[in-house]
Amino acid sequence: MKISIIGAAGSVGAPAAFYLAAKGLADEVVMIGGRKQNVLKQHAMDLSTAVSAMDMVIRAGDYSDMGGSDIVINAAGAPQGVIADRMEMLPKNISLCEGIATQVKQYCPDAFFITATNPVDPLNYATFLAGDFDRHKLIGYSINDTFRFKEMIAKAKHARVSQVDGLVLGEHGSSQVLLFSTARVHGQNVSFTEEQKQSLRAGVPNILKGYEELKAGRTAGWTCAIGLEIIVRAIVEDQQCVIPCSVVLDGEYGLRNMSMSVPVVLGREGIVDIIELDLADDEMAGLEKTVATLRPAMSIVETSLSSANQ
C-alpha cells in the first residue's frame, strides 16, 4: 500500500503522515510539500526513524514520486491569515486544487483521492471537475464535525464519548446540520430540549472560531490525523463501515453538481453506498439552508475552472 500526502509539511499533512505510518497502514509513504522543503525533509527523516522497525519506506518527494500510489491525500492549502469562515479560503485554493488534481491524474489516475483542504466541499467538487475523477473514489474529509457533535452530546447527556453516536450532514462549516435524530447513547435514542439543540447548533460550528481566536497558526491537525486514519483503514481493510464524508452527489438527496457531507459506506472500492436518511422536519430545513450556502461556492468553482480553461 502506497500513500502519498500532498502538503505533508503542514499542520494537517504532517500529523496524518505520522499517524498513518505509526498505524502500519502503508508500505510506503511519500511526503510532498510546497514552500517548506526543509521542513518537509526533516519530517520525512524523523518519521523514517520513528517507524524504522516497521520496515516501511518514508520519503520526501515531488509529484512524480506519486506514481503507483493507492491513496493520495491533499492537505495542501494557500497561506492564510486569521479567518472567520472556511469559505474565505476558497478563491486562493481553487487553482491550487486544480493543479494538484492534474498531477494526480497524470501520475496515479486510479488512486483514491482524499480532499483534506478547506473549504472541503467546494474544493472536493473542484477536484472532481478538474481531474474528471470517479466520484466513488473521491472523498472529502469532513468527519471532524461528527467528532465534535458526539463530544458535545456526551457533555450534554453526562456520558462518555465512546458511548455516543451521531452524525452531521451538509457543509463542513457554519451551516452544517446536526442530525439529532441519529443521536444515541448506549445505543438508545436520546431526546433534546430546544434549548439544548440551539446550544449544540451554536457550539459545534464555532469550534473553528475558538481556534482562530488563539492565533496559534495551526488547525485541527491531530483530529484530522485520527479521522484520516479511520477513512484510510476503512478502504484498506474493506470495512464496509458508515463514515460521514463530503462526496459529489448525483441525485442523492435530490441534489447534483455539488459536494457535501453525507453518510457513506466505505470499503475497498471506495464509496460503496451513499446513505439517504429520512430526515426530521427541522433537519430537512437545515439541509435546505446548507444547500443554499453551498450552491454559490459551487458556482464559483465552476466559473473559475471554466475561465481557467478558456
Short mmCIF file of C-alpha atoms in Angstrom, two decimals:
data_model
loop_
_atom_site.label_atom_id
_atom_site.label_comp_id
_atom_site.label_asym_id
_atom_site.label_seq_id
_atom_site.Cartn_x
_atom_site.Cartn_y
_atom_site.Cartn_z
CA MET A 1 0.00 0.00 0.00
CA LYS A 2 1.49 3.31 -1.13
CA ILE A 3 0.11 6.56 0.28
CA SER A 4 1.14 9.99 -0.96
CA ILE A 5 0.39 13.07 1.13
CA ILE A 6 0.44 16.49 -0.51
CA GLY A 7 1.01 19.33 1.94
CA ALA A 8 2.88 16.98 4.25
CA ALA A 9 4.85 19.78 5.89
CA GLY A 10 1.66 21.39 7.19
CA SER A 11 -0.42 21.11 10.32
CA VAL A 12 -2.76 18.51 8.79
CA GLY A 13 -0.43 16.66 6.44
CA ALA A 14 2.41 16.07 8.91
CA PRO A 15 0.27 14.56 11.71
CA ALA A 16 -1.56 12.47 9.10
CA ALA A 17 1.72 11.10 7.74
CA PHE A 18 2.86 10.19 11.24
CA TYR A 19 -0.37 8.53 12.33
CA LEU A 20 -0.91 6.54 9.13
CA ALA A 21 2.68 5.30 9.30
CA ALA A 22 2.54 4.54 13.03
CA LYS A 23 -0.63 2.51 12.48
CA GLY A 24 1.10 0.45 9.78
CA LEU A 25 -1.39 1.26 7.03
CA ALA A 26 1.22 1.68 4.30
CA ASP A 27 4.34 0.04 2.96
CA GLU A 28 5.44 3.39 1.57
CA VAL A 29 4.56 6.99 2.43
CA VAL A 30 5.60 9.78 0.07
CA MET A 31 5.55 13.23 1.65
CA ILE A 32 5.11 16.06 -0.84
CA GLY A 33 5.35 19.72 0.12
CA GLY A 34 5.49 23.16 -1.36
CA ARG A 35 7.35 26.12 0.05
CA LYS A 36 8.71 24.46 3.21
CA GLN A 37 11.02 21.91 1.61
CA ASN A 38 13.48 21.76 4.50
CA VAL A 39 10.64 21.25 6.98
CA LEU A 40 9.26 18.51 4.75
CA LYS A 41 12.62 16.73 4.51
CA GLN A 42 13.13 16.96 8.26
CA HIS A 43 9.68 15.47 8.89
CA ALA A 44 10.44 12.61 6.48
CA MET A 45 13.81 11.88 8.11
CA ASP A 46 12.33 11.94 11.61
CA LEU A 47 9.33 9.81 10.69
CA SER A 48 11.52 7.30 8.86
CA THR A 49 13.49 6.75 12.06
CA ALA A 50 10.35 6.64 14.20
CA VAL A 51 8.89 3.71 12.24
CA SER A 52 12.18 2.10 11.20
CA ALA A 53 11.33 -1.15 12.98
CA MET A 54 8.26 -1.49 10.74
CA ASP A 55 10.32 -1.83 7.53
CA MET A 56 8.36 0.97 5.92
CA VAL A 57 9.63 3.40 3.28
CA ILE A 58 9.13 7.05 4.27
CA ARG A 59 10.49 9.70 1.93
CA ALA A 60 10.11 13.26 0.79
CA GLY A 61 9.33 13.64 -2.89
CA ASP A 62 7.60 15.59 -5.61
CA TYR A 63 4.54 14.90 -7.73
CA SER A 64 6.38 12.46 -10.00
CA ASP A 65 7.02 10.27 -6.95
CA MET A 66 3.26 9.67 -6.57
CA GLY A 67 3.38 7.07 -9.34
CA GLY A 68 1.74 3.84 -8.22
CA SER A 69 0.04 5.41 -5.21
CA ASP A 70 -3.04 3.62 -3.94
CA ILE A 71 -4.25 6.61 -1.92
CA VAL A 72 -3.48 10.33 -2.28
CA ILE A 73 -4.35 12.82 0.45
CA ASN A 74 -4.43 16.51 -0.45
CA ALA A 75 -3.77 18.55 2.69
CA ALA A 76 -2.18 21.50 0.86
CA GLY A 77 -3.56 24.99 1.13
CA ALA A 78 -2.57 28.52 0.23
CA PRO A 79 -1.12 30.65 3.08
CA GLN A 80 -3.96 32.10 5.10
CA GLY A 81 -4.26 34.55 7.99
CA VAL A 82 -6.94 34.58 10.67
CA ILE A 83 -10.34 33.74 9.17
CA ALA A 84 -13.94 33.88 10.35
CA ASP A 85 -15.27 31.27 7.91
CA ARG A 86 -13.65 28.46 5.90
CA MET A 87 -15.19 29.84 2.70
CA GLU A 88 -12.73 32.73 2.88
CA MET A 89 -10.06 30.28 1.73
CA LEU A 90 -11.91 29.26 -1.44
CA PRO A 91 -10.55 31.74 -4.04
CA LYS A 92 -6.90 31.03 -3.23
CA ASN A 93 -7.30 27.28 -3.10
CA ILE A 94 -9.31 26.56 -6.27
CA SER A 95 -6.35 26.92 -8.63
CA LEU A 96 -4.13 25.02 -6.18
CA CYS A 97 -6.53 22.07 -6.14
CA GLU A 98 -6.90 22.21 -9.91
CA GLY A 99 -3.14 21.87 -10.31
CA ILE A 100 -2.95 19.02 -7.81
CA ALA A 101 -5.83 17.18 -9.50
CA THR A 102 -3.98 17.42 -12.81
CA GLN A 103 -0.81 15.96 -11.27
CA VAL A 104 -2.67 13.10 -9.60
CA LYS A 105 -4.48 12.32 -12.85
CA GLN A 106 -1.12 12.17 -14.62
CA TYR A 107 0.87 10.07 -12.16
CA CYS A 108 -1.67 7.87 -10.34
CA PRO A 109 -5.07 8.15 -12.06
CA ASP A 110 -6.51 5.09 -10.31
CA ALA A 111 -5.69 6.20 -6.77
CA PHE A 112 -8.29 7.01 -4.16
CA PHE A 113 -8.19 10.76 -3.61
CA ILE A 114 -8.97 12.35 -0.23
CA THR A 115 -9.51 16.11 -0.15
CA ALA A 116 -8.44 17.50 3.24
CA THR A 117 -8.17 21.16 2.27
CA ASN A 118 -10.68 23.83 3.28
CA PRO A 119 -13.30 24.71 2.34
CA VAL A 120 -13.53 21.00 1.69
CA ASP A 121 -16.93 20.79 -0.01
CA PRO A 122 -16.34 23.17 -2.95
CA LEU A 123 -12.71 22.08 -3.24
CA ASN A 124 -13.71 18.42 -3.43
CA TYR A 125 -16.08 19.44 -6.22
CA ALA A 126 -13.26 21.43 -7.88
CA THR A 127 -11.03 18.36 -7.74
CA PHE A 128 -13.79 16.26 -9.30
CA LEU A 129 -14.24 18.69 -12.20
CA ALA A 130 -10.54 19.36 -12.74
CA GLY A 131 -9.45 15.73 -12.67
CA ASP A 132 -12.57 14.03 -14.03
CA PHE A 133 -12.31 11.52 -11.19
CA ASP A 134 -14.65 8.66 -10.41
CA ARG A 135 -16.81 10.19 -7.68
CA HIS A 136 -16.80 6.91 -5.78
CA LYS A 137 -13.03 7.21 -5.33
CA LEU A 138 -13.06 10.89 -4.36
CA ILE A 139 -13.62 11.61 -0.67
CA GLY A 140 -13.83 14.98 1.05
CA TYR A 141 -12.70 14.94 4.66
CA SER A 142 -15.49 16.16 6.96
CA ILE A 143 -15.61 13.76 9.90
CA ASN A 144 -14.37 16.34 12.42
CA ASP A 145 -17.86 17.82 12.67
CA THR A 146 -19.25 14.46 13.75
CA PHE A 147 -16.42 14.03 16.29
CA ARG A 148 -17.35 17.41 17.79
CA PHE A 149 -21.08 16.67 17.75
CA LYS A 150 -20.55 13.41 19.62
CA GLU A 151 -18.27 15.13 22.12
CA MET A 152 -20.91 17.77 22.88
CA ILE A 153 -23.71 15.17 23.08
CA ALA A 154 -21.62 13.34 25.67
CA LYS A 155 -21.28 16.52 27.73
CA ALA A 156 -24.98 17.32 27.46
CA LYS A 157 -26.01 13.79 28.47
CA HIS A 158 -23.23 13.19 31.01
CA ALA A 159 -21.94 10.20 29.05
CA ARG A 160 -18.61 9.07 27.68
CA VAL A 161 -17.93 9.92 24.05
CA SER A 162 -17.26 6.23 23.38
CA GLN A 163 -20.90 5.57 24.35
CA VAL A 164 -22.30 8.13 21.90
CA ASP A 165 -23.33 8.01 18.24
CA GLY A 166 -24.49 10.84 15.99
CA LEU A 167 -23.96 12.30 12.53
CA VAL A 168 -23.54 15.70 10.91
CA LEU A 169 -24.78 16.41 7.38
CA GLY A 170 -24.13 19.17 4.85
CA GLU A 171 -21.44 21.83 4.79
CA HIS A 172 -18.18 21.37 6.65
CA GLY A 173 -18.79 24.84 8.01
CA SER A 174 -21.24 27.12 9.75
CA SER A 175 -24.40 25.79 8.05
CA GLN A 176 -23.75 22.14 8.92
CA VAL A 177 -26.78 20.13 10.03
CA LEU A 178 -26.61 18.33 13.35
CA LEU A 179 -28.78 15.24 13.00
CA PHE A 180 -30.32 14.89 16.44
CA SER A 181 -32.43 12.03 15.08
CA THR A 182 -29.23 9.95 14.79
CA ALA A 183 -28.07 10.67 18.35
CA ARG A 184 -27.68 7.57 20.51
CA VAL A 185 -26.25 6.95 23.97
CA HIS A 186 -25.55 3.29 24.78
CA GLY A 187 -27.36 2.53 21.52
CA GLN A 188 -30.57 4.12 22.78
CA ASN A 189 -32.35 7.12 21.28
CA VAL A 190 -31.99 10.31 23.29
CA SER A 191 -34.12 13.44 23.30
CA PHE A 192 -33.03 17.06 23.49
CA THR A 193 -34.82 20.17 24.63
CA GLU A 194 -34.98 23.00 22.13
CA GLU A 195 -32.53 24.90 24.33
CA GLN A 196 -30.05 22.01 24.17
CA LYS A 197 -30.41 21.82 20.40
CA GLN A 198 -29.76 25.52 20.00
CA SER A 199 -26.72 25.29 22.26
CA LEU A 200 -25.23 22.45 20.23
CA ARG A 201 -26.08 24.12 16.92
CA ALA A 202 -24.20 27.19 18.06
CA GLY A 203 -21.34 25.31 19.68
CA VAL A 204 -20.24 22.70 17.14
CA PRO A 205 -19.68 25.00 14.13
CA ASN A 206 -17.97 27.61 16.33
CA ILE A 207 -15.06 25.35 17.21
CA LEU A 208 -13.17 27.00 14.32
CA LYS A 209 -13.75 30.42 15.88
CA GLY A 210 -12.12 29.20 19.08
CA TYR A 211 -9.06 28.04 17.16
CA GLU A 212 -8.76 31.29 15.24
CA GLU A 213 -9.05 33.44 18.36
CA LEU A 214 -5.92 31.74 19.73
CA LYS A 215 -3.94 32.86 16.64
CA ALA A 216 -1.76 29.78 17.01
CA GLY A 217 -1.14 29.47 13.27
CA ARG A 218 -2.40 25.91 13.01
CA THR A 219 -5.62 23.96 12.70
CA ALA A 220 -7.12 20.69 13.99
CA GLY A 221 -4.18 18.61 12.78
CA TRP A 222 -4.33 15.89 15.41
CA THR A 223 -8.07 15.45 14.96
CA CYS A 224 -7.66 15.25 11.19
CA ALA A 225 -4.93 12.63 11.57
CA ILE A 226 -7.28 10.42 13.58
CA GLY A 227 -10.12 10.89 11.10
CA LEU A 228 -7.96 10.30 8.04
CA GLU A 229 -6.70 7.08 9.59
CA ILE A 230 -10.31 5.93 10.04
CA ILE A 231 -11.06 6.62 6.36
CA VAL A 232 -7.86 5.02 5.06
CA ARG A 233 -8.31 1.94 7.25
CA ALA A 234 -11.90 1.53 6.02
CA ILE A 235 -10.58 1.40 2.45
CA VAL A 236 -7.51 -0.74 3.11
CA GLU A 237 -9.36 -3.30 5.24
CA ASP A 238 -12.62 -3.19 3.25
CA GLN A 239 -14.52 -2.45 6.44
CA GLN A 240 -17.81 -1.50 4.76
CA CYS A 241 -18.47 0.94 7.60
CA VAL A 242 -20.52 4.14 7.70
CA ILE A 243 -18.47 7.34 7.78
CA PRO A 244 -19.60 10.91 7.05
CA CYS A 245 -17.68 12.24 4.05
CA SER A 246 -18.10 15.06 1.57
CA VAL A 247 -18.99 13.42 -1.73
CA VAL A 248 -20.06 14.58 -5.17
CA LEU A 249 -23.80 13.99 -5.39
CA ASP A 250 -25.65 12.73 -8.44
CA GLY A 251 -29.29 12.63 -7.42
CA GLU A 252 -28.86 11.62 -3.80
CA TYR A 253 -30.94 13.85 -1.52
CA GLY A 254 -32.32 15.32 -4.76
CA LEU A 255 -29.01 17.11 -5.40
CA ARG A 256 -26.48 17.26 -8.24
CA ASN A 257 -23.39 19.23 -9.21
CA MET A 258 -22.16 19.73 -5.68
CA SER A 259 -20.22 18.05 -2.91
CA MET A 260 -21.30 17.93 0.72
CA SER A 261 -21.03 15.69 3.74
CA VAL A 262 -23.36 12.69 3.85
CA PRO A 263 -23.07 9.26 5.46
CA VAL A 264 -21.40 6.78 3.13
CA VAL A 265 -20.32 3.15 3.28
CA LEU A 266 -16.57 2.92 2.69
CA GLY A 267 -14.70 -0.17 1.56
CA ARG A 268 -12.04 -1.43 -0.81
CA GLU A 269 -13.86 0.05 -3.81
CA GLY A 270 -14.16 3.43 -2.13
CA ILE A 271 -17.67 4.82 -1.68
CA VAL A 272 -19.73 1.65 -1.85
CA ASP A 273 -23.03 3.32 -0.98
CA ILE A 274 -24.39 6.78 -0.20
CA ILE A 275 -26.96 6.53 2.57
CA GLU A 276 -30.05 8.70 2.17
CA LEU A 277 -31.50 9.23 5.62
CA ASP A 278 -35.11 10.01 6.48
CA LEU A 279 -34.72 13.46 7.99
CA ALA A 280 -36.90 15.13 10.59
CA ASP A 281 -38.63 18.34 9.52
CA ASP A 282 -36.11 20.62 11.23
CA GLU A 283 -33.26 18.59 9.74
CA MET A 284 -34.75 18.92 6.26
CA ALA A 285 -34.97 22.67 6.80
CA GLY A 286 -31.32 22.62 7.85
CA LEU A 287 -30.42 20.68 4.71
CA GLU A 288 -32.11 23.29 2.55
CA LYS A 289 -30.16 26.01 4.35
CA THR A 290 -26.81 24.26 3.93
CA VAL A 291 -27.51 23.67 0.22
CA ALA A 292 -28.32 27.37 -0.18
CA THR A 293 -24.99 28.18 1.46
CA LEU A 294 -23.01 25.77 -0.68
CA ARG A 295 -24.56 26.48 -4.10
CA PRO A 296 -22.81 29.85 -4.62
CA ALA A 297 -19.47 28.26 -3.72
CA MET A 298 -20.03 25.50 -6.28
CA SER A 299 -20.85 28.17 -8.87
CA ILE A 300 -17.61 29.99 -8.04
CA VAL A 301 -15.74 26.74 -8.63
CA GLU A 302 -17.44 26.13 -11.97
CA THR A 303 -16.82 29.70 -13.15
CA SER A 304 -13.20 29.69 -12.02
CA LEU A 305 -12.37 26.40 -13.70
CA SER A 306 -14.25 27.38 -16.86
CA SER A 307 -12.32 30.67 -17.07
CA ALA A 308 -9.00 28.93 -16.46
CA ASN A 309 -9.63 26.52 -19.33
CA GLN A 310 -10.63 29.13 -21.91
#
